[in-house]
Tab-separated table of C-alpha atoms in Angstrom:
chain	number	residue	atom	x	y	z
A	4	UNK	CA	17.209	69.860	29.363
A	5	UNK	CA	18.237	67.114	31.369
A	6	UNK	CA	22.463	66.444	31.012
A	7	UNK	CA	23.607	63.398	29.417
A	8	UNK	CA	25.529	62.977	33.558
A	9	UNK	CA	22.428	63.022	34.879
A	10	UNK	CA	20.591	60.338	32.510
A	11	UNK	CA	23.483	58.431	32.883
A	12	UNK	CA	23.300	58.401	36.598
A	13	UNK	CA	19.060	57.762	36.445
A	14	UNK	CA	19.439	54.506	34.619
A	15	UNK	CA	22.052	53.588	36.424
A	16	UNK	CA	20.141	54.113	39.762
A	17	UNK	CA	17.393	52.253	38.102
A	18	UNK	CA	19.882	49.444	36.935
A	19	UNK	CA	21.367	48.769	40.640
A	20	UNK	CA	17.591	48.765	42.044
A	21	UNK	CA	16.443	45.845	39.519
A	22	UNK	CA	19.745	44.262	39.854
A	23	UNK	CA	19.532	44.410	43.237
A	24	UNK	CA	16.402	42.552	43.097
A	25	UNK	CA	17.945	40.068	41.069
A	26	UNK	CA	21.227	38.999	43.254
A	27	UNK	CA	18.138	38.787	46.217
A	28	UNK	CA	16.289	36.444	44.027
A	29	UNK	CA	17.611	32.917	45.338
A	30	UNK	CA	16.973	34.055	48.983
A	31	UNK	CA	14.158	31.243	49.017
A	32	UNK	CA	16.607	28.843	48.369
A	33	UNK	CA	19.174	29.723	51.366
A	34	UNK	CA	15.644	29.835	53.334
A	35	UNK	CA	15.461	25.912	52.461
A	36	UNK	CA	18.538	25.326	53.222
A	37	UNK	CA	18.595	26.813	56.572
A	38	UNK	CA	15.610	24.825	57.531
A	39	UNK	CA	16.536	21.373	56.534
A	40	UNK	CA	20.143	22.165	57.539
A	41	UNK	CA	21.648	20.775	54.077
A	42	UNK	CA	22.140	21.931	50.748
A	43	UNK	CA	20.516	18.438	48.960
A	44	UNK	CA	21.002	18.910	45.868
A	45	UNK	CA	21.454	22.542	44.932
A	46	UNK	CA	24.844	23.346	43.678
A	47	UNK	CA	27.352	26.082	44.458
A	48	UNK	CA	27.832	26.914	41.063
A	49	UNK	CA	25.723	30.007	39.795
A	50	UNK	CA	27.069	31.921	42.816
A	51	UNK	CA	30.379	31.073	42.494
A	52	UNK	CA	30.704	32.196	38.666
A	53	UNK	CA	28.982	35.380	39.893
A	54	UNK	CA	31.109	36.429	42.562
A	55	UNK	CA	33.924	35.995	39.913
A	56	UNK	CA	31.685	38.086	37.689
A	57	UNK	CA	30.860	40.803	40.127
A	58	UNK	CA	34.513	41.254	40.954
A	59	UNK	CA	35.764	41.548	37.577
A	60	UNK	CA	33.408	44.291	37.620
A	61	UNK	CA	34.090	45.895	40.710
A	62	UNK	CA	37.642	46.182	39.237
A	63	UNK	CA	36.740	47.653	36.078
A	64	UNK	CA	34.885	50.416	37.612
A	65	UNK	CA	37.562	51.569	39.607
A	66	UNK	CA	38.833	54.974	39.004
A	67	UNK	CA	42.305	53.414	37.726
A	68	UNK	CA	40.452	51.485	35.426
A	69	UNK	CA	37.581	52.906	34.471
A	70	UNK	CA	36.232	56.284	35.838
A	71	UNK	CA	33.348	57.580	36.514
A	72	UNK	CA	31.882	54.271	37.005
A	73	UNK	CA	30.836	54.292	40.434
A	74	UNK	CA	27.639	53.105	40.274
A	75	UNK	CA	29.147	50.008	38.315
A	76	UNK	CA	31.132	49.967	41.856
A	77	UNK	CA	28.440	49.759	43.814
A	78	UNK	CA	25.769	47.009	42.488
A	79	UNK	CA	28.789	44.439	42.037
A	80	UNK	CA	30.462	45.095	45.242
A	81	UNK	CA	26.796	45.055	46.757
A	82	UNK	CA	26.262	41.550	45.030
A	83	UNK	CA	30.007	40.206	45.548
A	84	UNK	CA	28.439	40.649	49.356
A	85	UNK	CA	25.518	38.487	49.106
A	86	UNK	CA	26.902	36.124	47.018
A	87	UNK	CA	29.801	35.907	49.201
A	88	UNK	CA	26.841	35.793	52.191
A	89	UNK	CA	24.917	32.839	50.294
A	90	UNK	CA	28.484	31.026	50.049
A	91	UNK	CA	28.917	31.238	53.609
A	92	UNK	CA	25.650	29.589	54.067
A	93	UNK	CA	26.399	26.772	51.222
A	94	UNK	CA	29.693	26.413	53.092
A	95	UNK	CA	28.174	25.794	56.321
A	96	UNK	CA	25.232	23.280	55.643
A	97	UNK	CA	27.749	21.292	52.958
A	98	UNK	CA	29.572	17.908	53.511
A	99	UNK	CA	33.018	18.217	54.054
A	100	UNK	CA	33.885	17.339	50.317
A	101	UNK	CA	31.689	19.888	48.806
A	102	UNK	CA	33.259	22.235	51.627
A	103	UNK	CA	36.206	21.484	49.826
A	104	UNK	CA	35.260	22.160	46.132
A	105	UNK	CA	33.692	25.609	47.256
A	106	UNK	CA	37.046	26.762	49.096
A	107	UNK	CA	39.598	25.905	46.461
A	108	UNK	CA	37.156	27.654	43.447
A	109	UNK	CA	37.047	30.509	45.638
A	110	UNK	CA	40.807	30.637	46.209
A	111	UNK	CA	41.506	29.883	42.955
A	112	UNK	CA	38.763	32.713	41.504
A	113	UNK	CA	40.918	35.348	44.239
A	114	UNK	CA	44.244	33.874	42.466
A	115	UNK	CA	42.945	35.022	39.004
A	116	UNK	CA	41.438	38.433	39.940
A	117	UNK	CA	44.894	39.320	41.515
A	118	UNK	CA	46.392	38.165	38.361
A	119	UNK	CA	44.519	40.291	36.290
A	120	UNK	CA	44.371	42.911	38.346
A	121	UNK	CA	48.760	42.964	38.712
A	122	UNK	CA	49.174	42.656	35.071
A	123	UNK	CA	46.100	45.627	34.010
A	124	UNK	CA	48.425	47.822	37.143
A	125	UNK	CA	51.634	46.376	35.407
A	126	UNK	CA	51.458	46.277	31.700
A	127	UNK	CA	48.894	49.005	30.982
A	128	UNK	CA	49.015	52.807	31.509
A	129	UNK	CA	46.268	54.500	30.223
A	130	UNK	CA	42.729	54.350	31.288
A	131	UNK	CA	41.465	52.971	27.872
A	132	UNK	CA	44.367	50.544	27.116
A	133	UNK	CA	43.246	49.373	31.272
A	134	UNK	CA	39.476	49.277	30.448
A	135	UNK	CA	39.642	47.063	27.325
A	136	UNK	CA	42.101	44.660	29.091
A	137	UNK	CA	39.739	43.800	32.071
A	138	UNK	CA	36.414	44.585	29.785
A	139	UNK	CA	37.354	41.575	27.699
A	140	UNK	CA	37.736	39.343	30.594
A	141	UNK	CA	34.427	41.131	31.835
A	142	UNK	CA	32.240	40.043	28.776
A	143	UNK	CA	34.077	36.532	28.148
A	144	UNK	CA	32.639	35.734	31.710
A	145	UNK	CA	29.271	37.353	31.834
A	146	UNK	CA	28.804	35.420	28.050
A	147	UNK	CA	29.425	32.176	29.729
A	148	UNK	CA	27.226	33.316	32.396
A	149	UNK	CA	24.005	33.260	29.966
A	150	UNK	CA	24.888	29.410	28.933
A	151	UNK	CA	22.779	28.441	32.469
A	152	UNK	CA	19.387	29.969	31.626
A	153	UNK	CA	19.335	28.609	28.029
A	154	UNK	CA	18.763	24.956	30.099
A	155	UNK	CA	16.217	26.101	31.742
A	156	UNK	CA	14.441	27.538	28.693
A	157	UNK	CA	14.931	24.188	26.733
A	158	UNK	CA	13.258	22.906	29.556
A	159	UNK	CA	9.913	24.827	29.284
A	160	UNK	CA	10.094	24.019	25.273
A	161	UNK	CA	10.087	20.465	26.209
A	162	UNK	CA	7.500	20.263	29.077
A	163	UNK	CA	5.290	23.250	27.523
A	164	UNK	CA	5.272	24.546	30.911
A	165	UNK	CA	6.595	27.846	32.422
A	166	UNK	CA	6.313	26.822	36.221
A	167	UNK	CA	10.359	26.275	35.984
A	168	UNK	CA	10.888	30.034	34.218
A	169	UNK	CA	8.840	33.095	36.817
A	170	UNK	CA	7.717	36.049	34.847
A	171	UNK	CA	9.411	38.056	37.423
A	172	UNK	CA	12.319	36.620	37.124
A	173	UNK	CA	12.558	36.731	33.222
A	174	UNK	CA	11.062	41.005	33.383
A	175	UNK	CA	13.508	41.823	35.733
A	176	UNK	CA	16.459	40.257	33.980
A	177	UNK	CA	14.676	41.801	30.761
A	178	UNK	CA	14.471	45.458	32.201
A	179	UNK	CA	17.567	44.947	33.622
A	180	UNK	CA	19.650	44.663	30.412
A	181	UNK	CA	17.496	47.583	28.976
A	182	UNK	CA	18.290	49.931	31.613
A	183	UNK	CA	21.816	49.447	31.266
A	184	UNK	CA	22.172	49.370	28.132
A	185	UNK	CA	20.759	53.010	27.680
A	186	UNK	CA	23.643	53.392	30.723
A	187	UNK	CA	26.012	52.440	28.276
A	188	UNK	CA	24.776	54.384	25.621
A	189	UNK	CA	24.427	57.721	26.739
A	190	UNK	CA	27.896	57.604	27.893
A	191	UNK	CA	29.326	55.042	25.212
A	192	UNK	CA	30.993	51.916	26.969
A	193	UNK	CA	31.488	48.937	24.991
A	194	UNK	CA	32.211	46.185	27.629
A	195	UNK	CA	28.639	47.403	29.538
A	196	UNK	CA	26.576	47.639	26.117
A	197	UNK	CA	27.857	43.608	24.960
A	198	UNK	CA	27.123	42.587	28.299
A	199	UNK	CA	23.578	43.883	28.485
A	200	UNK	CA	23.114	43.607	24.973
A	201	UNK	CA	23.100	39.717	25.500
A	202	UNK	CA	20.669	40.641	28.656
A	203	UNK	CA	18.465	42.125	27.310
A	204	UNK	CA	18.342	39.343	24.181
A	205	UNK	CA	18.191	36.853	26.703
A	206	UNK	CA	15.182	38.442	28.794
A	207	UNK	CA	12.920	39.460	25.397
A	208	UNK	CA	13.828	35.650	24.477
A	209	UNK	CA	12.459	34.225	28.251
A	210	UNK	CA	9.288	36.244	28.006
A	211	UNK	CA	8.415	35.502	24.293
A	212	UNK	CA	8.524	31.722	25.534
A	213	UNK	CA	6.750	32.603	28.494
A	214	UNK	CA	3.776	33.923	26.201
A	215	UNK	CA	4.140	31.015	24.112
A	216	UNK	CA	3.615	28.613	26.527
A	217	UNK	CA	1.523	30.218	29.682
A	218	UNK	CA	-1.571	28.870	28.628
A	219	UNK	CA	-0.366	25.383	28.243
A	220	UNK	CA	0.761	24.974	31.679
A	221	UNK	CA	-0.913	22.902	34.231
A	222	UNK	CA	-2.672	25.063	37.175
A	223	UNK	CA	-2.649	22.019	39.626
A	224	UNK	CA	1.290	21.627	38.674
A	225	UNK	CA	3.196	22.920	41.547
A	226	UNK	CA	5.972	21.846	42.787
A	227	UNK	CA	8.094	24.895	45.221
A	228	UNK	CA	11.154	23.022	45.153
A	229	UNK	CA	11.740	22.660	42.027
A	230	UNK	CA	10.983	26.382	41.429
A	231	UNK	CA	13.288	27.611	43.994
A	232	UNK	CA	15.958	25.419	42.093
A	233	UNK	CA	15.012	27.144	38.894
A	234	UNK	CA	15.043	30.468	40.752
A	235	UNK	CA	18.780	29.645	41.319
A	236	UNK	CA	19.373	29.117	37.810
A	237	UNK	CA	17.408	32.141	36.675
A	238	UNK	CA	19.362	34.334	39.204
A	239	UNK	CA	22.661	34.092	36.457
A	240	UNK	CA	20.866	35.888	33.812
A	241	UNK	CA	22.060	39.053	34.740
A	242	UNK	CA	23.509	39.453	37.636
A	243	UNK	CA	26.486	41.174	36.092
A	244	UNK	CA	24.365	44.724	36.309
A	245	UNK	CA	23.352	42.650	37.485
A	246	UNK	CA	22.883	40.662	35.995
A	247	UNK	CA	22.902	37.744	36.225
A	248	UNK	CA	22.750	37.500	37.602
A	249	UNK	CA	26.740	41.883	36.522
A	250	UNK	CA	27.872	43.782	33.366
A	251	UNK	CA	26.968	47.155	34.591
């Protein structure tokens, strides 16, 4: 009889491999960008709400926090890294004015960790009264996070075409609110099982419109860079686990 510690620890190995794959998703996009040596159009957005997302969730698997959470630790610090990497790359190809608008969100998203973090250290002393403090802030964020793929859904509806929405994408975000949400159930956790509860809602409802509308799209309708752009978009959905890119 396998222990509920060890289940736990399965899905959540499981839930930092697919989540993993997620936060490497928009790696075709930094590709493009290195090549033509500008960002165009892409935005810094998505990866800026999900380094404040993945460090809201580094800090709420801490041991004063939360323990026994380390492998909540290690899929959002892994992902703070490569968002933080894809930043760095956004940074460098950007005019000076978008340069600008990704250094002060960044110093102002380091401002508001280290407030929450002082006042959880501060004004809280237990490990519960500590983990529902931060876990609000936790789901608030990761909620807003799901806002992004819902446009890109809409889209599909509208054009009856899935060439903006991968099936990859869309299963992997999917299995990656499933897998930890049986994380959060078999030990219960609250903050982790909202989070992927909207995941996993949000996956079933990209891949029931994917069904819906596969047939209808045009073969001879491709068009990369608009994909990749969608890719970027797609990449919030869970990447708090991740995902969305991570509420795990």
């Amino acid at each position: 009889m396998v222990s509920t510690t060890v289940a736990r620890n399965i899905a959540g190995i499981f839930g930092n491999v697919i989540s993993l794959f997620l936060f490497l998703s928009p790696i075709p996009t930094f590709i493009t960008i290195y090549k033509k040596k500008e960002v165009e159009e892409y935005k810094a957005d998505p990866y800026l709400a999900t380094v404040l997302n993945c460090a809201l969730w580094v800090f709420y698997g801490l041991p004063v926090v939360k323990p026994d959470s380390l492998l909540v630790i290690t899929i959002n610090a892994t992902g703070l890294a490569i968002e933080l990497f894809y930043l760095t790359i956004f940074f460098y190809f950007s005019p000076t004015p978008r340069k600008l608008k990704v250094g002060l969100w960044l110093i102002g998203e380091m401002v508001f960790v280290g407030i929450v973090a002082t006042c959880t250290l501060l004004l809280f002393h237990t490990h519960n009264q500590r983990s529902s403090f931060v876990g609000i802030f936790c789901v608030i964020f990761v909620s807003l996070m799901y806002i992004a793929p819902l446009t890109i859904m809409s889209k599909v509806i509208k054009t009856k075409s899935v060439k903006y929405m991968p099936f990859s994408l869309s299963l992997a975000n999917f299995l990656n609110g499933v897998v930890w949400l049986i994380y959060a159930l078999i030990k219960f956790d609250l903050f982790i099982l909202i989070g992927n509860g909207l995941g996993t809602l949000s996956g079933a409802v990209q891949l029931i419109i994917y069904a819906c509308y596969y047939k209808t799209t045009p073969k001879d309708d491709e068009d990369e860079e608009d994909l990749s752009k969608a890719n970027s978009q797609l990449q919030l959905s869970d990447n708090h686990g991740q995902a969305k890119r991570v509420s795990a």
